[in-house]
Amino acid sequence: MQHKVIEVEPMKEEDALALLQTRFPVDRSSEHEARALVQVLEYIPLAITQAAAYIRRFRESEANQATLLNNEEAGDLRRDSSVPHAVITSWQISFEQIRRTKPAATDLLALMSMFDRQGIPENLLHDGTNSLQFDDTIAPLMSFSLVRMQTGQQIGLQLFEMHRLVQLSTRKWLELNCQLEKWKKQALENVAEIFPDGDFETWPACQVLLPHSEKVMSSLSNDEDEDEEKMLNWATIAVNMAWYLYSIGQYTAAEKVGRGAMEKKEKVLGQENPDTLASVNIFGLILKIQGKYEEAEAMHRRCLEASEKVRGIEHPDTIASVNNLGSVFEEQGKYEEAEAMHRRCLEIREKVLGIEHPSTLASVNNLGSVFEEQGKYEEAEAMHRRCLEISEKVLGIEHPNTLASVNNLGSVFKEQGKYEEAEAMHRRCLEISEKVLGIEHPETLISVNNLAFLLHNQKDYNGASVLYHRASSGLGKVLGTSHPTYIACNGNWDSMKREMNPDEYT
């Protein structure tokens, strides 16, 4: 996504004076000095705000004001042409004062400068064990206008932001003082500790942390001698991020991050380490959802073989590999192999995890889908009814796994000619998917396609045409025109067009 950059131009002198006066009073006797001050600060709003904060706190000392107008200590920083000299000057004065009186505050600013400059959540900056100490540490940064609270809160946490030029100035100071790598490593560690697993319930937290994760991950080089601890922290973030991106339908981004996670874990931990195998499993799922079935099969076969050896045949990780390999077989049309895998998986999950565990429900759902593909509609309906009933109870009616059961039961109803029941299911699935996942999520667009196909089967060509058009354009955009789901959607649409106008296709 490209972001439009809005340039903030220097202010006119009168406007700059007015901004200065909002921070502290300027009387007639000091107006000349105030004009000189804003001129030296190049009429830049950020520089004026920071200078005013400094003067407000130390106005009783005339020496401080003189230093502000003629600071020689910022010489090295001024060589960075990306930051205006006026900002460097005012930032340096504030930073040095805080460093003398509250070193912990400048450490906090250093850490914050490693993340995306907006929406920095409080839990990324401290572990929550001493909120009063954190408040005391961040207070000088806010007082000097180096950081500020953002309006509104997300995931129950306070968010902070800093100006782009404050971030640049801080990072440049850290670089000149040989501290940049230290804080990059600390930031990577902090994100690795708190980035959630990417499951549905954690999506709000993942959304907040995503830009900060991308920022700190970009700091890791590809050097062969890279710090192993840094690589593992990077990979820990990447595995969870990949699963989150997969879950919200951003498959291309998920594949890139997931591949990196797998490669780094292989390098540091070895190919048969359980953590490595977990990353292989996720990567296989990402490949499968994009229609890369041969590559996905190779990943899941590798994962299953190693898991049986390292974990044992009934370990949940091994059974997950059995399940995922069965799902790839289904996509490839190998229904007997798929059924055997899913029966094995379901039997062990019921025994080890219980009949209401979400993983057991996934196996029920998957076995039902294989039954449907084989034309065993009664068995398929029984599986999907069971899965839906328990999913609504355990996961809730808006959980993505529950929606999958709604969709699949609708598909079985369609195959049985129960069109009213099928339409009710598909409309319910679409409505909730639009609300929970968004109108451009691949699963939402698949629901659009399924409803279109149902209306098509009922000869409601007008209603189906509208939905096919939406599904085709959306799937082409988010999955690509070579994806099997896009091809199937357009194949069904073309089939309907031939039914509507047979003479044009003879």
CSV table of N, CA and C in Angstrom, one decimal, residues 435-486:
chain,number,residue,atom,x,y,z
A,435,LYS,N,-19.2,-8.6,7.7
A,435,LYS,CA,-19.0,-7.9,9.0
A,435,LYS,C,-17.7,-8.2,9.7
A,436,VAL,N,-17.4,-9.5,9.8
A,436,VAL,CA,-16.2,-9.9,10.6
A,436,VAL,C,-14.9,-9.9,9.8
A,437,LEU,N,-14.9,-10.3,8.5
A,437,LEU,CA,-13.7,-10.4,7.8
A,437,LEU,C,-13.5,-9.3,6.8
A,438,GLY,N,-14.6,-8.6,6.4
A,438,GLY,CA,-14.5,-7.5,5.5
A,438,GLY,C,-14.9,-7.9,4.1
A,439,ILE,N,-15.3,-7.0,3.3
A,439,ILE,CA,-15.9,-7.3,2.0
A,439,ILE,C,-14.9,-7.8,0.9
A,440,GLU,N,-13.6,-7.6,1.2
A,440,GLU,CA,-12.6,-8.0,0.2
A,440,GLU,C,-11.8,-9.3,0.7
A,441,HIS,N,-12.1,-9.8,1.8
A,441,HIS,CA,-11.4,-11.0,2.3
A,441,HIS,C,-11.7,-12.2,1.4
A,442,PRO,N,-10.8,-13.0,1.0
A,442,PRO,CA,-11.1,-14.1,0.1
A,442,PRO,C,-12.2,-15.0,0.5
A,443,GLU,N,-12.3,-15.3,1.8
A,443,GLU,CA,-13.5,-16.1,2.3
A,443,GLU,C,-14.8,-15.5,2.1
A,444,THR,N,-14.8,-14.1,2.2
A,444,THR,CA,-16.1,-13.4,1.9
A,444,THR,C,-16.4,-13.5,0.4
A,445,LEU,N,-15.4,-13.4,-0.4
A,445,LEU,CA,-15.7,-13.4,-1.9
A,445,LEU,C,-16.0,-14.8,-2.3
A,446,ILE,N,-15.5,-15.9,-1.6
A,446,ILE,CA,-15.9,-17.2,-1.9
A,446,ILE,C,-17.4,-17.4,-1.5
A,447,SER,N,-17.8,-16.8,-0.4
A,447,SER,CA,-19.2,-16.8,0.0
A,447,SER,C,-20.1,-16.1,-1.1
A,448,VAL,N,-19.6,-15.1,-1.6
A,448,VAL,CA,-20.3,-14.4,-2.7
A,448,VAL,C,-20.5,-15.3,-3.9
A,449,ASN,N,-19.4,-16.0,-4.3
A,449,ASN,CA,-19.4,-16.9,-5.4
A,449,ASN,C,-20.4,-18.1,-5.1
A,450,ASN,N,-20.4,-18.6,-3.9
A,450,ASN,CA,-21.2,-19.8,-3.6
A,450,ASN,C,-22.7,-19.4,-3.7
A,451,LEU,N,-23.0,-18.2,-3.2
A,451,LEU,CA,-24.4,-17.7,-3.3
A,451,LEU,C,-24.8,-17.5,-4.8
A,452,ALA,N,-23.8,-17.0,-5.6
A,452,ALA,CA,-24.1,-16.8,-7.0
A,452,ALA,C,-24.4,-18.1,-7.7
A,453,PHE,N,-23.6,-19.1,-7.3
A,453,PHE,CA,-23.7,-20.5,-7.9
A,453,PHE,C,-25.1,-21.1,-7.6
A,454,LEU,N,-25.5,-20.8,-6.3
A,454,LEU,CA,-26.8,-21.3,-5.9
A,454,LEU,C,-28.0,-20.7,-6.7
A,455,LEU,N,-27.9,-19.3,-6.8
A,455,LEU,CA,-28.9,-18.6,-7.6
A,455,LEU,C,-28.9,-19.0,-9.0
A,456,HIS,N,-27.7,-19.3,-9.6
A,456,HIS,CA,-27.5,-19.8,-10.9
A,456,HIS,C,-28.3,-21.1,-11.1
A,457,ASN,N,-28.1,-22.0,-10.1
A,457,ASN,CA,-28.8,-23.3,-10.2
A,457,ASN,C,-30.3,-23.2,-10.1
A,458,GLN,N,-30.8,-22.1,-9.5
A,458,GLN,CA,-32.2,-21.9,-9.4
A,458,GLN,C,-32.7,-21.0,-10.6
A,459,LYS,N,-31.9,-20.7,-11.6
A,459,LYS,CA,-32.2,-19.9,-12.8
A,459,LYS,C,-32.5,-18.5,-12.4
A,460,ASP,N,-32.0,-18.0,-11.3
A,460,ASP,CA,-32.1,-16.6,-11.0
A,460,ASP,C,-30.9,-15.9,-11.6
A,461,TYR,N,-30.9,-15.7,-12.9
A,461,TYR,CA,-29.7,-15.2,-13.6
A,461,TYR,C,-29.4,-13.8,-13.3
A,462,ASN,N,-30.3,-13.0,-13.1
A,462,ASN,CA,-30.0,-11.6,-12.8
A,462,ASN,C,-29.3,-11.5,-11.4
A,463,GLY,N,-29.9,-12.1,-10.4
A,463,GLY,CA,-29.2,-12.1,-9.1
A,463,GLY,C,-27.8,-12.7,-9.1
A,464,ALA,N,-27.7,-13.8,-9.8
A,464,ALA,CA,-26.4,-14.5,-9.9
A,464,ALA,C,-25.4,-13.7,-10.7
A,465,SER,N,-25.8,-13.0,-11.7
A,465,SER,CA,-24.9,-12.2,-12.5
A,465,SER,C,-24.2,-11.1,-11.7
A,466,VAL,N,-25.0,-10.4,-10.9
A,466,VAL,CA,-24.5,-9.4,-10.0
A,466,VAL,C,-23.4,-10.0,-9.0
A,467,LEU,N,-23.7,-11.1,-8.5
A,467,LEU,CA,-22.8,-11.7,-7.5
A,467,LEU,C,-21.6,-12.3,-8.2
A,468,TYR,N,-21.8,-13.0,-9.4
A,468,TYR,CA,-20.6,-13.5,-10.1
A,468,TYR,C,-19.6,-12.4,-10.4
A,469,HIS,N,-20.2,-11.2,-10.9
A,469,HIS,CA,-19.3,-10.1,-11.2
A,469,HIS,C,-18.5,-9.6,-10.0
A,470,ARG,N,-19.2,-9.5,-8.9
A,470,ARG,CA,-18.5,-9.1,-7.7
A,470,ARG,C,-17.4,-10.1,-7.3
A,471,ALA,N,-17.8,-11.4,-7.3
A,471,ALA,CA,-16.8,-12.4,-6.9
A,471,ALA,C,-15.6,-12.5,-7.8
A,472,SER,N,-15.9,-12.4,-9.1
A,472,SER,CA,-14.8,-12.5,-10.1
A,472,SER,C,-13.8,-11.4,-10.0
A,473,SER,N,-14.3,-10.2,-9.9
A,473,SER,CA,-13.4,-9.0,-9.8
A,473,SER,C,-12.7,-9.0,-8.5
A,474,GLY,N,-13.3,-9.4,-7.4
A,474,GLY,CA,-12.7,-9.4,-6.1
A,474,GLY,C,-11.6,-10.5,-6.0
A,475,LEU,N,-12.0,-11.7,-6.5
A,475,LEU,CA,-11.0,-12.8,-6.4
A,475,LEU,C,-9.8,-12.6,-7.3
A,476,GLY,N,-10.1,-12.0,-8.5
A,476,GLY,CA,-9.0,-11.7,-9.4
A,476,GLY,C,-8.0,-10.8,-8.8
A,477,LYS,N,-8.5,-9.8,-8.0
A,477,LYS,CA,-7.7,-8.8,-7.4
A,477,LYS,C,-6.9,-9.4,-6.2
A,478,VAL,N,-7.5,-10.2,-5.3
A,478,VAL,CA,-6.9,-10.6,-4.1
A,478,VAL,C,-6.1,-11.9,-4.2
A,479,LEU,N,-6.6,-12.8,-5.2
A,479,LEU,CA,-5.9,-14.1,-5.3
A,479,LEU,C,-5.1,-14.2,-6.6
A,480,GLY,N,-5.5,-13.4,-7.6
A,480,GLY,CA,-4.8,-13.5,-8.9
A,480,GLY,C,-5.6,-14.3,-9.9
A,481,THR,N,-5.5,-14.1,-11.2
A,481,THR,CA,-6.3,-14.7,-12.2
A,481,THR,C,-5.9,-16.2,-12.5
A,482,SER,N,-4.8,-16.6,-11.9
A,482,SER,CA,-4.4,-18.0,-12.1
A,482,SER,C,-4.8,-18.9,-10.9
A,483,HIS,N,-5.4,-18.3,-9.9
A,483,HIS,CA,-5.8,-19.1,-8.8
A,483,HIS,C,-7.0,-20.0,-9.1
A,484,PRO,N,-7.0,-21.3,-8.7
A,484,PRO,CA,-8.1,-22.2,-9.0
A,484,PRO,C,-9.5,-21.7,-8.6
A,485,THR,N,-9.6,-21.0,-7.5
A,485,THR,CA,-10.9,-20.5,-7.1
A,485,THR,C,-11.4,-19.4,-8.1
A,486,TYR,N,-10.5,-18.5,-8.5
A,486,TYR,CA,-10.9,-17.5,-9.6
A,486,TYR,C,-11.3,-18.2,-10.8
